[in-house]
Coordinates of N, CA, C and O in Angstrom, one line a residue:
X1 N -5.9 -8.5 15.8 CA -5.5 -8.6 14.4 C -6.7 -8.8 13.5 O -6.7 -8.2 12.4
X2 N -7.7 -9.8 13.7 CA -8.8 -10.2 13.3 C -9.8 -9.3 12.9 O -10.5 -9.3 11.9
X3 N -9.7 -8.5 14.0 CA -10.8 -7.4 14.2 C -10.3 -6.3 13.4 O -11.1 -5.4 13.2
X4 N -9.1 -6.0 12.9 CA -8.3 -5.0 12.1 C -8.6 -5.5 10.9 O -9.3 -4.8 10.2
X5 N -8.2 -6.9 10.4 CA -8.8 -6.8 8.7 C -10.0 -6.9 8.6 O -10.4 -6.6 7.5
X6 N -11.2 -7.4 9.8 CA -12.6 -6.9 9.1 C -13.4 -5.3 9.1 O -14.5 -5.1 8.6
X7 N -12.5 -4.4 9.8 CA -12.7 -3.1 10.1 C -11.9 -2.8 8.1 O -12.6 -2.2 7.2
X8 N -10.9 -3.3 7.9 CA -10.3 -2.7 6.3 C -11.5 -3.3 5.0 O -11.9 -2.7 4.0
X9 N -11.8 -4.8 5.5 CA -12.3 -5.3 4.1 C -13.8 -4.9 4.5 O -14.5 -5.3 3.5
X10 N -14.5 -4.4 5.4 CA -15.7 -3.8 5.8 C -15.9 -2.1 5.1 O -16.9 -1.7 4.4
X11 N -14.7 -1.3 5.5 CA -14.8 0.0 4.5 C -14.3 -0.2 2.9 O -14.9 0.7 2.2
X12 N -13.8 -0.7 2.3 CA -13.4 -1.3 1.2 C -14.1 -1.8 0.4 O -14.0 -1.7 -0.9
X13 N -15.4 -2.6 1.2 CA -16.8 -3.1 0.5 C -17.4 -2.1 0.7 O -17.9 -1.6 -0.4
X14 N -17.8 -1.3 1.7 CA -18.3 -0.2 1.8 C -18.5 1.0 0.5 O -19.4 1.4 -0.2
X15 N -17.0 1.2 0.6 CA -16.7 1.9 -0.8 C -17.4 1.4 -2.2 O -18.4 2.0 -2.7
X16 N -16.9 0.6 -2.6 CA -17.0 0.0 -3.4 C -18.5 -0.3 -3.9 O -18.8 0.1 -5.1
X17 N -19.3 -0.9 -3.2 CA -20.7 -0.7 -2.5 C -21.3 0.8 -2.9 O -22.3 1.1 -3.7
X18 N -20.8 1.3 -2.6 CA -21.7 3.0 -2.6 C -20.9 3.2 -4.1 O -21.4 4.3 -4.5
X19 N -20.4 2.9 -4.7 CA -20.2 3.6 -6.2 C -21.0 2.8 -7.3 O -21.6 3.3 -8.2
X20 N -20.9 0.9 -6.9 CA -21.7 0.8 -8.0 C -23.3 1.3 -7.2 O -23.9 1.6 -8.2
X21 N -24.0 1.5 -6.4 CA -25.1 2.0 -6.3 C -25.4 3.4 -6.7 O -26.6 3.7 -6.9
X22 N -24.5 4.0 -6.8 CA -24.1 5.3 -7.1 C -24.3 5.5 -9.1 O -24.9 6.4 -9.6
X23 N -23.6 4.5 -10.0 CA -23.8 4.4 -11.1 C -25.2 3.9 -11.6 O -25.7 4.2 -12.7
X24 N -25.7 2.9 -10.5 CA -27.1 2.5 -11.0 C -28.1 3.5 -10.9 O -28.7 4.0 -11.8
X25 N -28.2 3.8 -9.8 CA -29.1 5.3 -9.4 C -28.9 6.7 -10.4 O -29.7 7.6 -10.3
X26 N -27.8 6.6 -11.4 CA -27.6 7.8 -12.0 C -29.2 7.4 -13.2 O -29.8 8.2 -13.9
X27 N -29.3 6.7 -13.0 CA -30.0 6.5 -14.3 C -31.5 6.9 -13.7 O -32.0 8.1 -13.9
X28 N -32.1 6.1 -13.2 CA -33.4 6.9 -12.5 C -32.9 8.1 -11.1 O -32.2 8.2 -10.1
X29 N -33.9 9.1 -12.0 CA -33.8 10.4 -11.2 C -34.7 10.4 -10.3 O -35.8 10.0 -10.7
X30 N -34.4 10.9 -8.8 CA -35.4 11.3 -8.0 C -34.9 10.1 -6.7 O -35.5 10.1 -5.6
X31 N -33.7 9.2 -7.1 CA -34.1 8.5 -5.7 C -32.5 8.2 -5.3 O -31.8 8.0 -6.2
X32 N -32.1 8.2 -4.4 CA -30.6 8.1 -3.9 C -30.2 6.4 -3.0 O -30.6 5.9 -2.0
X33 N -29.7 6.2 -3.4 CA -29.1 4.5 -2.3 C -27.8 5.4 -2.2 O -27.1 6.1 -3.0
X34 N -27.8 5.0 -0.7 CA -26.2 5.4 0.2 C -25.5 4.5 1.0 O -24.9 5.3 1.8
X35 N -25.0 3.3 1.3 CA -24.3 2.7 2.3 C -24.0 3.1 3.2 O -22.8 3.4 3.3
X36 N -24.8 3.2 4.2 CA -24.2 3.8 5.9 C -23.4 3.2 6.3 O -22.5 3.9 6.8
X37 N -23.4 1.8 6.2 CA -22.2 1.0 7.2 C -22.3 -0.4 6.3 O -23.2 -0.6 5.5
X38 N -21.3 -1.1 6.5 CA -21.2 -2.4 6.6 C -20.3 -3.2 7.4 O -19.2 -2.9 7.9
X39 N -21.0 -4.8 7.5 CA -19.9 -5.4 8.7 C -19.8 -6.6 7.8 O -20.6 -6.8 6.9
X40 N -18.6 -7.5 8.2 CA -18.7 -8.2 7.7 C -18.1 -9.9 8.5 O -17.1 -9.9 9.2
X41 N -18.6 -10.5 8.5 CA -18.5 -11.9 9.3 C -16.9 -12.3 9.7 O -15.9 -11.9 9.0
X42 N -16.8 -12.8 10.6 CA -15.0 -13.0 11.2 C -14.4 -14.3 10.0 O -13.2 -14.3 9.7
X43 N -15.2 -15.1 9.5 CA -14.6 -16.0 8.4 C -14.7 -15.1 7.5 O -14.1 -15.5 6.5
X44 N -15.4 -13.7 7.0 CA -14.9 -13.1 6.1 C -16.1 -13.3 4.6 O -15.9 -12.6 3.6
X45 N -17.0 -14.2 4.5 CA -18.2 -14.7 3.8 C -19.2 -13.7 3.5 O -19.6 -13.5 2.4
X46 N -19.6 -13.1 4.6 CA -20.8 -12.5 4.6 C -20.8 -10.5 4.5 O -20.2 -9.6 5.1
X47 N -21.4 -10.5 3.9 CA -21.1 -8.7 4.5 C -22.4 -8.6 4.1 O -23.0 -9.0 3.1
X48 N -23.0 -7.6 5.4 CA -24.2 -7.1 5.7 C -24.0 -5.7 5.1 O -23.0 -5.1 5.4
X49 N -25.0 -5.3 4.3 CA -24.7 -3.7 4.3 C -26.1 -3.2 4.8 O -27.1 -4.0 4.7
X50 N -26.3 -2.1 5.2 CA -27.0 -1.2 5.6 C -27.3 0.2 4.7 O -26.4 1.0 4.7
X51 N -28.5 0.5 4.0 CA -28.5 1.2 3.3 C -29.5 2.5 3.4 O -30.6 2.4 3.9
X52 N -29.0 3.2 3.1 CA -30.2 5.0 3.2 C -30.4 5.4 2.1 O -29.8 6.0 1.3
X53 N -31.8 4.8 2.1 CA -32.7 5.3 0.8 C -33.8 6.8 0.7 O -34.7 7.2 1.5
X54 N -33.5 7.3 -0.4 CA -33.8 8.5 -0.3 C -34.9 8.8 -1.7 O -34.3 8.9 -2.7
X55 N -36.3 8.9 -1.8 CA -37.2 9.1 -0.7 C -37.5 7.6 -0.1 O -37.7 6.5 -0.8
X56 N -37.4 7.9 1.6 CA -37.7 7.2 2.2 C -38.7 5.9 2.2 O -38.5 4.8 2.5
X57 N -40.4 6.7 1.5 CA -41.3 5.8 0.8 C -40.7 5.0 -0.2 O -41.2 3.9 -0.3
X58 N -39.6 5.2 -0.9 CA -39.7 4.0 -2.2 C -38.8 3.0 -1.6 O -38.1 2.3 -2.3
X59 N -38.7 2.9 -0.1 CA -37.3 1.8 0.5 C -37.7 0.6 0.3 O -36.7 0.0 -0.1
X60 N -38.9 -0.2 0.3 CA -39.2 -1.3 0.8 C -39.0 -1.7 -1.1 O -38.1 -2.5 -1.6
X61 N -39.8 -1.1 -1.8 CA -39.5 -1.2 -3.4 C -38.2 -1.4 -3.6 O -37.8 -2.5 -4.0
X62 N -37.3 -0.4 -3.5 CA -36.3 -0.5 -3.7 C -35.2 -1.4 -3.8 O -34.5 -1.8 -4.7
X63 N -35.3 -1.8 -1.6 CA -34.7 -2.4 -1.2 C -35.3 -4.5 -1.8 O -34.5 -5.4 -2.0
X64 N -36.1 -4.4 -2.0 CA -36.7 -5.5 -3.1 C -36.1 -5.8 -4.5 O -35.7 -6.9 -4.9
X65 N -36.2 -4.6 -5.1 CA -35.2 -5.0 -6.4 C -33.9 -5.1 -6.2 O -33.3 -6.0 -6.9
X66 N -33.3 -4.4 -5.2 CA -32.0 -4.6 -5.0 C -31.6 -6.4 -4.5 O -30.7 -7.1 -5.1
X67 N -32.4 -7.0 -3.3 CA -32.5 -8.1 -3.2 C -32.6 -9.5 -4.6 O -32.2 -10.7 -4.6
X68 N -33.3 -8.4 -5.6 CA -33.7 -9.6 -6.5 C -32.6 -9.2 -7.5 O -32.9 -9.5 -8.7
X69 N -31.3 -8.5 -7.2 CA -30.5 -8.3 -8.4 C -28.8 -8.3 -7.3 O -27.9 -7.4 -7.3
X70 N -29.0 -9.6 -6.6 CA -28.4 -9.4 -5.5 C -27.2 -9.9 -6.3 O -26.2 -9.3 -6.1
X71 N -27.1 -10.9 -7.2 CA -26.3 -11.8 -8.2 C -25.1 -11.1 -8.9 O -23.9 -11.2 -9.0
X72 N -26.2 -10.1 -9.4 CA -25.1 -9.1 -10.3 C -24.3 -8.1 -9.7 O -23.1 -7.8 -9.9
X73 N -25.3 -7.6 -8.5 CA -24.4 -6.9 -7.5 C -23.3 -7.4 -7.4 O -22.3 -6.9 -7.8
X74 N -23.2 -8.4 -6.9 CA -22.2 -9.0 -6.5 C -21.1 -9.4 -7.3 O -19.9 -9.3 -7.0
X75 N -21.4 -9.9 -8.6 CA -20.3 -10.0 -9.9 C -19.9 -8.5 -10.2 O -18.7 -8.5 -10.7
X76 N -20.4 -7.1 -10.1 CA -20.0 -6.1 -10.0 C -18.8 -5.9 -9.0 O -17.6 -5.8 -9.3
X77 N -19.3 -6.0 -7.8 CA -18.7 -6.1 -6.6 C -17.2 -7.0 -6.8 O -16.3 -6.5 -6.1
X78 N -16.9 -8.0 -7.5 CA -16.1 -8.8 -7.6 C -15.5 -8.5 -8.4 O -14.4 -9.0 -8.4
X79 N -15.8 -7.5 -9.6 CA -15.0 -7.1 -10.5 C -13.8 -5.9 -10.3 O -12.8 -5.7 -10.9
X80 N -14.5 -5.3 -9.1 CA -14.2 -4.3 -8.9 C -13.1 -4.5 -7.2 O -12.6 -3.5 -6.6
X81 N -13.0 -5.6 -6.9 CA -12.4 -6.0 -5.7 C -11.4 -7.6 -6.0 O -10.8 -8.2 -5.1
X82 N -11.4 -7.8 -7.6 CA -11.0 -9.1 -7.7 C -9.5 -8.7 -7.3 O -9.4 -9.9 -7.1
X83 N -8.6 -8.3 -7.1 CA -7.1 -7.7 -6.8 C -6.6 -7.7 -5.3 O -5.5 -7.9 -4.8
X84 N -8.0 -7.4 -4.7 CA -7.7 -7.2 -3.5 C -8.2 -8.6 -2.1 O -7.7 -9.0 -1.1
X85 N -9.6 -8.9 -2.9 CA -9.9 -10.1 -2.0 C -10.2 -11.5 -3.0 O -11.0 -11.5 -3.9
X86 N -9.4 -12.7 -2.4 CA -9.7 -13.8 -2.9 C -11.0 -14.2 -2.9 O -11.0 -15.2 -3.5
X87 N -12.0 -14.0 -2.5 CA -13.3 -14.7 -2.0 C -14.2 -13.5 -1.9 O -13.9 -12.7 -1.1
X88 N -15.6 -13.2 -2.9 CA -15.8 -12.1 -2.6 C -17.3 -12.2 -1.8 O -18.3 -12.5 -2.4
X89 N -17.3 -11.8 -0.5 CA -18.4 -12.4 0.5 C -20.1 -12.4 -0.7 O -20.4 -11.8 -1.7
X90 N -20.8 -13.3 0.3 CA -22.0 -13.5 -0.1 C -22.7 -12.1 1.0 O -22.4 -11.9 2.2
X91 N -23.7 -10.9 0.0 CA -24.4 -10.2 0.5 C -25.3 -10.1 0.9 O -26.3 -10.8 0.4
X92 N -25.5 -8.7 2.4 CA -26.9 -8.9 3.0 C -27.6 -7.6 2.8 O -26.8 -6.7 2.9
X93 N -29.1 -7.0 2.5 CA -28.9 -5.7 2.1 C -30.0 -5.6 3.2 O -30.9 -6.5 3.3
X94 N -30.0 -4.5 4.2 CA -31.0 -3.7 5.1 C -31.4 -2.5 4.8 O -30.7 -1.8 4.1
X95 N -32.3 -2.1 5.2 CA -32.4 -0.6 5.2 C -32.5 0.0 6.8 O -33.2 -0.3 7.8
X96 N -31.5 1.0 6.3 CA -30.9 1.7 7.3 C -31.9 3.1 8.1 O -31.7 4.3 7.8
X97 N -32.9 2.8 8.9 CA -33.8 3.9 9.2 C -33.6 4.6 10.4 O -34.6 5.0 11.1
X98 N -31.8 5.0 10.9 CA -31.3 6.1 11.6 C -31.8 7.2 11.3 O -32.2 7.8 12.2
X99 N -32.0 7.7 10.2 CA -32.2 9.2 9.7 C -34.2 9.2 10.0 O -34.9 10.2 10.2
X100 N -34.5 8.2 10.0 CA -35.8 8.5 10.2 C -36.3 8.2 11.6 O -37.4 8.3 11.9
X101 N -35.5 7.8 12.2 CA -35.6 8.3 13.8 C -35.3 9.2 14.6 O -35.8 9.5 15.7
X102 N -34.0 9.8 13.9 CA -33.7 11.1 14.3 C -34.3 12.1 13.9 O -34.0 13.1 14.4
X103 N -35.5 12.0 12.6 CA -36.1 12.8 12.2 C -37.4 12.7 13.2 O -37.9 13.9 13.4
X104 N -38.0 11.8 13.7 CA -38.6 11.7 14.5 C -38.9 12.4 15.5 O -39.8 13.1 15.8
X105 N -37.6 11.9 16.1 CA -36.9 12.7 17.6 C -36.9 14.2 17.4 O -37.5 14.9 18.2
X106 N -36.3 14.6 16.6 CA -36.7 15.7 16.5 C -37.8 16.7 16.1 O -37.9 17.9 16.3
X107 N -38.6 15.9 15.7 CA -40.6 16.6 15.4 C -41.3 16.1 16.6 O -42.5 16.4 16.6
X108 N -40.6 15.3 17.7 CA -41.0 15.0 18.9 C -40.9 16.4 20.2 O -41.5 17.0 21.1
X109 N -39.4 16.4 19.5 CA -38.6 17.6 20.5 C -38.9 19.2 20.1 O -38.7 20.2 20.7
X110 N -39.5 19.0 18.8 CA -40.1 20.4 18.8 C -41.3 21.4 19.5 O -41.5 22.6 19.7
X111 N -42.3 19.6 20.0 CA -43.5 19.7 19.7 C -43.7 20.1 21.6 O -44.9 20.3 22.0

């Protein structure tokens, strides 16, 4: 049962997650944030997201300001989820570098 509501409130932030990153990014052109996944802790507190930044070079930049504007994120995030969850977890932001290993693997596998 446990494992069913953090699979709902994990795509839910998920969502949620990828739209306000989606309105911030409209503004500077040339660079994309995506939410690949997120998990989120069994008390429900914490939600890790994982993110795909596009171009790849500006991730560490990116993923930095994002870190240092983690506050607002989250008052966004709460605005937009205040209906659905009483407690709106404390966030974690990674960068997600699947796509750049599979890109890898494949200029390996060409070669």
């Amino acid at each position: 049962m446990q494992e069913t509501r953090q699979n709902k409130i994990a795509r839910l932030l998920q969502k949620e997650l990828s739209l306000i990153f989606q309105e911030q990014t409209r503004a500077t052109h040339g660079t994309m944030v995506s939410v690949t996944r997120t998990k989120i802790s069994p008390d429900l507190s914490i939600c890790t997201a994982y993110l795909s930044i596009f171009p790849s070079e500006k991730g560490e930049e990116i993923l930095a300001n994002i870190n240092a504007n983690v506050k607002s994120i989250r008052y966004a995030l709460g605005t937009r989820v205040r209906n659905q969850l009483r407690i709106v977890p404390e966030l974690r932001f990674f960068i997600d570098d699947s796509l750049d290993y599979i890109d890898r693997i494949d200029e390996l596998l060409k070669k």
